[in-house]
CSV table of C-alpha atoms in Angstrom, one decimal:
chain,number,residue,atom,x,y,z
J,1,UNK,CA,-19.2,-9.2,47.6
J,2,UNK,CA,-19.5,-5.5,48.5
J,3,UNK,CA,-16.7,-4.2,46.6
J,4,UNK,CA,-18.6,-5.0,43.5
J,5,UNK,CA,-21.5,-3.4,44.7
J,6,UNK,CA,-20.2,-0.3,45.8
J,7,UNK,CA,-17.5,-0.1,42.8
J,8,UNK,CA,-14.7,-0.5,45.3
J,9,UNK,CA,-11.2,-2.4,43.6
J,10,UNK,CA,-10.1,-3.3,47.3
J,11,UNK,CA,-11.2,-3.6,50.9
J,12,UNK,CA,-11.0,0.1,52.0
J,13,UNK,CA,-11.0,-0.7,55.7
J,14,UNK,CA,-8.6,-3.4,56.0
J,15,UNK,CA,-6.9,-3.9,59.6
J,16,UNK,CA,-3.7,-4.5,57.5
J,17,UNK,CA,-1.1,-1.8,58.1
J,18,UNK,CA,-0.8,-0.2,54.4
J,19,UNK,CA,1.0,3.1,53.8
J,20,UNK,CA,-1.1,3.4,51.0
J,21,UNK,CA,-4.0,4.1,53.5
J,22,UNK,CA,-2.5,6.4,56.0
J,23,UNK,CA,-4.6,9.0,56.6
J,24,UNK,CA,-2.6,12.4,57.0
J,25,UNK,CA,-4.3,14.0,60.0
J,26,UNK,CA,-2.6,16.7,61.8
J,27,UNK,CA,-1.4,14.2,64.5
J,28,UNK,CA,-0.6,11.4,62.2
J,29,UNK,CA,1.3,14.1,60.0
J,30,UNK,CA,2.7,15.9,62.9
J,31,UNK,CA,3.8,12.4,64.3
J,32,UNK,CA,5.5,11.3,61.1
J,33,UNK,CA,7.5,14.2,60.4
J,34,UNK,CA,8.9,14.1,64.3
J,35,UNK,CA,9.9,10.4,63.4
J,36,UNK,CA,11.6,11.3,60.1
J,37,UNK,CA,13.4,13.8,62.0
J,38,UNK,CA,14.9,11.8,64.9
J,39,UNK,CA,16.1,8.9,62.2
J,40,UNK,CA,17.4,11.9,60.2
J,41,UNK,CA,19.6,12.9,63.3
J,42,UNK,CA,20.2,9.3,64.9
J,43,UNK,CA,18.3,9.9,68.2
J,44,UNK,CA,16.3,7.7,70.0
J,45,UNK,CA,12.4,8.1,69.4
J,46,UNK,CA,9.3,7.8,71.7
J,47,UNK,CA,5.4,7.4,69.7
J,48,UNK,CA,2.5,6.3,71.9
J,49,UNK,CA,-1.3,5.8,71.6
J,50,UNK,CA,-4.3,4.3,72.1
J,51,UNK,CA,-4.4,0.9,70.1
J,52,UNK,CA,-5.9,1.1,66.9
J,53,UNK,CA,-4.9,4.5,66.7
J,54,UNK,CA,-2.1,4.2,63.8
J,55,UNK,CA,1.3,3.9,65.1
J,56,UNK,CA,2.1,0.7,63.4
J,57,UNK,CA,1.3,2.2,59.9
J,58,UNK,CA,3.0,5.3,60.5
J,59,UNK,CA,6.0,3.3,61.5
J,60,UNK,CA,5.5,1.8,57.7
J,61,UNK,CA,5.3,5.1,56.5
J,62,UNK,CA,8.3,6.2,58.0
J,63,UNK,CA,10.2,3.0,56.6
J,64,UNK,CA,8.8,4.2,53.2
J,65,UNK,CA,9.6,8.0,53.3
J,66,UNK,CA,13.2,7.3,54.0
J,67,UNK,CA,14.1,4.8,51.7
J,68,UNK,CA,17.3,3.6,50.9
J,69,UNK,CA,19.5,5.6,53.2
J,70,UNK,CA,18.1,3.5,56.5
J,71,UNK,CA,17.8,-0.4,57.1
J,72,UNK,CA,14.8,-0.8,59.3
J,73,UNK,CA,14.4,-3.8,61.9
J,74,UNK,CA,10.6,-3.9,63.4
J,75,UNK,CA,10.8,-5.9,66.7
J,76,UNK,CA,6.8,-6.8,66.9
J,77,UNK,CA,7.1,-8.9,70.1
J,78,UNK,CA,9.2,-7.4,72.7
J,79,UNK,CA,8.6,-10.1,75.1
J,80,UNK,CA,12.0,-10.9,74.4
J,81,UNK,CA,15.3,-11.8,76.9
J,82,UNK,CA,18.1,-9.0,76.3
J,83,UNK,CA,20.1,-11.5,74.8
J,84,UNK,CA,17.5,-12.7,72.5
J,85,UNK,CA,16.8,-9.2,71.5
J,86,UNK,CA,20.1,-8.0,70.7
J,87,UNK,CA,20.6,-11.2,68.0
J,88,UNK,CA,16.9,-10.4,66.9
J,89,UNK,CA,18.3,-6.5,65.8
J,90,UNK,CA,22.0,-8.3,64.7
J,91,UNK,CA,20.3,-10.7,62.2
J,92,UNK,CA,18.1,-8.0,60.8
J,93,UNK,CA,21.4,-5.5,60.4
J,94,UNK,CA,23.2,-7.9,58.0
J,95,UNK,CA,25.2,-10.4,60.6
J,96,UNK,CA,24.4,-13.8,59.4
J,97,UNK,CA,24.9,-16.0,62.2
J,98,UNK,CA,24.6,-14.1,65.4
J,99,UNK,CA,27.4,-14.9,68.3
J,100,UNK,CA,25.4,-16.5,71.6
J,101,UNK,CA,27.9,-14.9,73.9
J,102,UNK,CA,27.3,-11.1,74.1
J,103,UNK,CA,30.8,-9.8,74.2
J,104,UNK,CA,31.2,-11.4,70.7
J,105,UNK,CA,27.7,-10.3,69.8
J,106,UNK,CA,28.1,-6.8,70.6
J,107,UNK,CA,31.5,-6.9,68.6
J,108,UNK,CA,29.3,-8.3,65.8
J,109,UNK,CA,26.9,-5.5,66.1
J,110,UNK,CA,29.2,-2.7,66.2
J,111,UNK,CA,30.9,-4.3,63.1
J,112,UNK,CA,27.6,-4.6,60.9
J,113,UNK,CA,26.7,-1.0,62.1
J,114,UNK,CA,29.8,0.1,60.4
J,115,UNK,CA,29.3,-1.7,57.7
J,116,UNK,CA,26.3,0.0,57.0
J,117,UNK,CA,27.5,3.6,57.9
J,118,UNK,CA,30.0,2.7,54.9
J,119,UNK,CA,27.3,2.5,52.7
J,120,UNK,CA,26.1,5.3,53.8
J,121,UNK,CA,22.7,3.2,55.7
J,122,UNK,CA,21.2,4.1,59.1
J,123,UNK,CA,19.7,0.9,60.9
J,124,UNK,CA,16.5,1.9,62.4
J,125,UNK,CA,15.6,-0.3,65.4
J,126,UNK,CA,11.6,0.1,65.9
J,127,UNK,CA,10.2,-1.5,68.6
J,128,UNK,CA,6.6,-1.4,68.6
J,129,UNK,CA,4.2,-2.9,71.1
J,130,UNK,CA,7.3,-1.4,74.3
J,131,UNK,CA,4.6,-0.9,76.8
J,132,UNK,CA,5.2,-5.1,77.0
J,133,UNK,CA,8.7,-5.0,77.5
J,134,UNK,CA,9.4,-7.6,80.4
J,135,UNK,CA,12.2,-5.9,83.1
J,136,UNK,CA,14.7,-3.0,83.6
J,137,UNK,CA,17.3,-5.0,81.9
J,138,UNK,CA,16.0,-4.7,78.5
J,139,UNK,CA,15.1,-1.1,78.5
J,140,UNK,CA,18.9,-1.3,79.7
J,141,UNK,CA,19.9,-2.8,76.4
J,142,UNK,CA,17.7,-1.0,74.4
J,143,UNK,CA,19.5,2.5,75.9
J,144,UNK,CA,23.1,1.2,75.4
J,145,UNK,CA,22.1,0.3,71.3
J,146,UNK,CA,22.7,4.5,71.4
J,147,UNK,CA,26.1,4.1,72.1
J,148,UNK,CA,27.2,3.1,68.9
J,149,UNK,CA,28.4,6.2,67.7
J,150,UNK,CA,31.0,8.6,66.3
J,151,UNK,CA,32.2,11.8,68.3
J,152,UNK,CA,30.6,13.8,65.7
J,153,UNK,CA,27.4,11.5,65.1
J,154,UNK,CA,25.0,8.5,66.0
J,155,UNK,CA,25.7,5.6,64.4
J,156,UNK,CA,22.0,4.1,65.2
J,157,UNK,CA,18.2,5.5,65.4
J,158,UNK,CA,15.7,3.7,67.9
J,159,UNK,CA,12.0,4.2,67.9
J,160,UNK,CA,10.3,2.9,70.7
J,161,UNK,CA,5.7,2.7,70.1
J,162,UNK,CA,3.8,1.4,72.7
J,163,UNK,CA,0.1,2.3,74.3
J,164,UNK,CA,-0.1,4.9,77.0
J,165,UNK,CA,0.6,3.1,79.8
J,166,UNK,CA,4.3,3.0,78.1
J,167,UNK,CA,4.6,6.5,79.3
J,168,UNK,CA,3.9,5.2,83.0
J,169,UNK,CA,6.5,2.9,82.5
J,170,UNK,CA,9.1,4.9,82.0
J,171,UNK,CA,8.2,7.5,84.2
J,172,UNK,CA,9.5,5.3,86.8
J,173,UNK,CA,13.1,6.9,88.6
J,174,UNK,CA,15.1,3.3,87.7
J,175,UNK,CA,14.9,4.6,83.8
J,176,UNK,CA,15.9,7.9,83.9
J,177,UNK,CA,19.0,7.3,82.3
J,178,UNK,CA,16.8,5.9,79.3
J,179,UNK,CA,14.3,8.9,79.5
J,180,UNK,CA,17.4,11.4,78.9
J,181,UNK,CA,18.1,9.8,76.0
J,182,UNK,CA,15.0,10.0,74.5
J,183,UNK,CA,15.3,13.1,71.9
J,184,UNK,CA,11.4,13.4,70.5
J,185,UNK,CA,8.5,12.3,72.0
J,186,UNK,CA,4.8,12.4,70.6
J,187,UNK,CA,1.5,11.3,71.5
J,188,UNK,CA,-0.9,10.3,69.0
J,189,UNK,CA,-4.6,11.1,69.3
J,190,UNK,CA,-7.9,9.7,68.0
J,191,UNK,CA,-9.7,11.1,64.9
J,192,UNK,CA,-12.1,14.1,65.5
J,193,UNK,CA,-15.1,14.1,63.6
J,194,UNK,CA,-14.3,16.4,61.1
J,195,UNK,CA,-11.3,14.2,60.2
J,196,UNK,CA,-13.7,10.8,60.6
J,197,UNK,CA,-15.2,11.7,57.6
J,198,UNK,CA,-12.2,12.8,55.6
J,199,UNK,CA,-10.8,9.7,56.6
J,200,UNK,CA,-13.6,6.9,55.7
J,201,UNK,CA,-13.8,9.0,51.9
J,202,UNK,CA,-10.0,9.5,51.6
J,203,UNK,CA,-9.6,5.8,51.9
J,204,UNK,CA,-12.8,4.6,50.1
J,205,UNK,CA,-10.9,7.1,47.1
J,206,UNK,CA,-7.4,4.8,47.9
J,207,UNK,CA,-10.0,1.6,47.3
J,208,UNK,CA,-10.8,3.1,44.0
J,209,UNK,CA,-14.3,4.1,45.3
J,210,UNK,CA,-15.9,7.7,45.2
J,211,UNK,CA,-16.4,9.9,48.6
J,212,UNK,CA,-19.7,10.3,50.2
J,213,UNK,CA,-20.7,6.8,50.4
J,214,UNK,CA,-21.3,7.5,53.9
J,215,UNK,CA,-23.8,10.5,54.7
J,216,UNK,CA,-22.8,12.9,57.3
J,217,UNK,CA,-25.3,11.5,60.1
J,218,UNK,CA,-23.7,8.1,59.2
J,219,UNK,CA,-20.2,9.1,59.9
J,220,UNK,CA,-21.3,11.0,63.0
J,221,UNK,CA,-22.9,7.8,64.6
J,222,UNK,CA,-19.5,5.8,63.5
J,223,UNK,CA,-17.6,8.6,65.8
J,224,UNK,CA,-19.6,8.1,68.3
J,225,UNK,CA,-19.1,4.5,68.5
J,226,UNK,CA,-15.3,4.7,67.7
J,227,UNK,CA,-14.1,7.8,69.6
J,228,UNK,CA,-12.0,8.6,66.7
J,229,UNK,CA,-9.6,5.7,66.7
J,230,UNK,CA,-9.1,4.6,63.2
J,231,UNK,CA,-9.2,0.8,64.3
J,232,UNK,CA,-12.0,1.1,65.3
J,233,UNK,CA,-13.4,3.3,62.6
J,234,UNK,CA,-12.8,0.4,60.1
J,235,UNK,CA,-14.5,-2.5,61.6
J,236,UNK,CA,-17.8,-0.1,61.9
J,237,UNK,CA,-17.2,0.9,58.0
J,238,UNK,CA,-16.5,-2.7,57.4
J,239,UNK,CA,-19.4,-3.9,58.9
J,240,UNK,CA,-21.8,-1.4,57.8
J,241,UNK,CA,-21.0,-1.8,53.8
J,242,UNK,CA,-21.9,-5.8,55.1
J,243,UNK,CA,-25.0,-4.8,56.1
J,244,UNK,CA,-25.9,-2.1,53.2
J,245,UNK,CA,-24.5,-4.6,50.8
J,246,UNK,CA,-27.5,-7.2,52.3
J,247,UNK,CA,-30.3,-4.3,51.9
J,248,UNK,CA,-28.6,-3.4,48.5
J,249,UNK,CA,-28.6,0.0,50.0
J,250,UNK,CA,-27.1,2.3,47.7
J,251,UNK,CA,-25.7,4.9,50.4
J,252,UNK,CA,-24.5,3.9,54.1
J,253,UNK,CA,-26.8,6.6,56.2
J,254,UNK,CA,-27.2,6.6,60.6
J,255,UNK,CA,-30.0,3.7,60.7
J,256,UNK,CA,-27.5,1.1,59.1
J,257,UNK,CA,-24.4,2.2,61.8
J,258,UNK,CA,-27.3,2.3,64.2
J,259,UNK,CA,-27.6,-1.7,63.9
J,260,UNK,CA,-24.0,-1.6,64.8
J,261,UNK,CA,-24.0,-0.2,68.0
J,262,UNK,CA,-24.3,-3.5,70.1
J,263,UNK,CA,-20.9,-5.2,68.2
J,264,UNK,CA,-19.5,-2.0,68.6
J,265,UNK,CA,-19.2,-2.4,72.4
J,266,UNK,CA,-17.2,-5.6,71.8
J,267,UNK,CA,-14.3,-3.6,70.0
């Protein structure tokens, strides 16, 4: 359909979270290279932001820059007993056949963690989606996984990602022992308009497409709707190459977002 017709090899706006397509802004940046360096040290991790505004992809990103030397576990539905989540982060560290009683699962935990330090492997527990985390007890659990450690060194790295209101959460007295813990925090913000536009032609580039498909008034008008979340940002493009594509419009300009602005109140 409209890849053809704009001379694009892929979907350039796809809701999928590909590295490939991160856009470097100076939060996302900012927020990656905080992430890198908490797994670097073993500490315990805090990333929040709107939704749509990139914190699952730069969680990919970070699985991608360090390579080898960490074993990540994504935990994409928190909505989890405490029991249930620590055999969801054993199975993902290597234990095969993880123990129902938690004395024996903890024993199995500290032994794969071990394991892994032997090969010279961080696991990196990221738990994305924490603003849903279901009681005290978990966030409990989720504090005690940074005991397992060394007297010189952790043995473990957890990144907790969640929306705003995760913040809230946590600011509550009954987690402070949890908040101490937590060695980097960041908050990621929408897209400004500048950065709008480098994003839509950075990733139409990444598609195999060329930059300035979308005229300046165009990308202003998709701001406007989007308020700079990238999410967002991509259904509009998405959308609008639809409707060029059906007017065999060679360029996207303002009149063809225009026609987008009652969906756009849905998002």
């Amino acid at each position: 359909m409209y890849r053809e017709f704009y001379g694009l090899k892929e979907k350039p706006f796809s809701k999928t979270p590909d590295p490939r397509y991160l856009f470097l802004s100076r939060g996302h940046r900012e927020a990656l290279a905080r992430l890198q360096y908490a797994v670097e040290e073993r500490e315990l991790a805090l990333l929040t932001g709107d939704i749509g505004c990139g914190k699952t992809t730069i969680s990919r990103a970070l699985m991608d820059a360090m390579g080898e030397e960490c074993r990540f576990c994504f935990i994409v539905n928190p909505r989890l007993t405490p029991l249930e989540f620590l055999r969801a982060v054993a199975r993902s560290i290597g234990v095969e056949s993880p123990a129902v009683a938690k004395d024996e699962l903890l024993k199995q935990l500290g032994e794969a963690v071990l394991v892994l330090r032997a090969e010279g492997r961080c696991p990196v527990i990221v738990i994305d989606e924490a603003q849903l985390i279901p009681d005290r007890e978990l966030f409990d659990e989720i504090r005690l996984l940074t005991n397992f450690q060394l007297d010189d060194q952790n043995l473990m790295s957890v990144v907790l990602m969640g929306q705003p209101e995760l913040r809230q959460i946590l600011a509550d007295p009954v987690h402070e022992p949890l908040r101490q813990r937590i060695a980097m925090h960041y908050h990621l913000q929408p897209l400004t308009l500048e950065e709008t536009l480098e994003y839509i032609d950075f990733r139409l580039e990444v598609a195999g497409g060329v930059p300035g498909l979308f005229s300046p008034d165009a990308v202003r008008r998709i701001y406007d709707l989007s308020g700079g979340v990238p999410r967002k940002i991509n259904i509009l493009a998405t959308n609008a190459l639809l409707v060029g594509f059906g007017r065999d419009a060679s360029w996207i300009d303002a009149s063809l977002v225009e026609e987008l602005r009652e969906e756009a109140s849905l998002y």
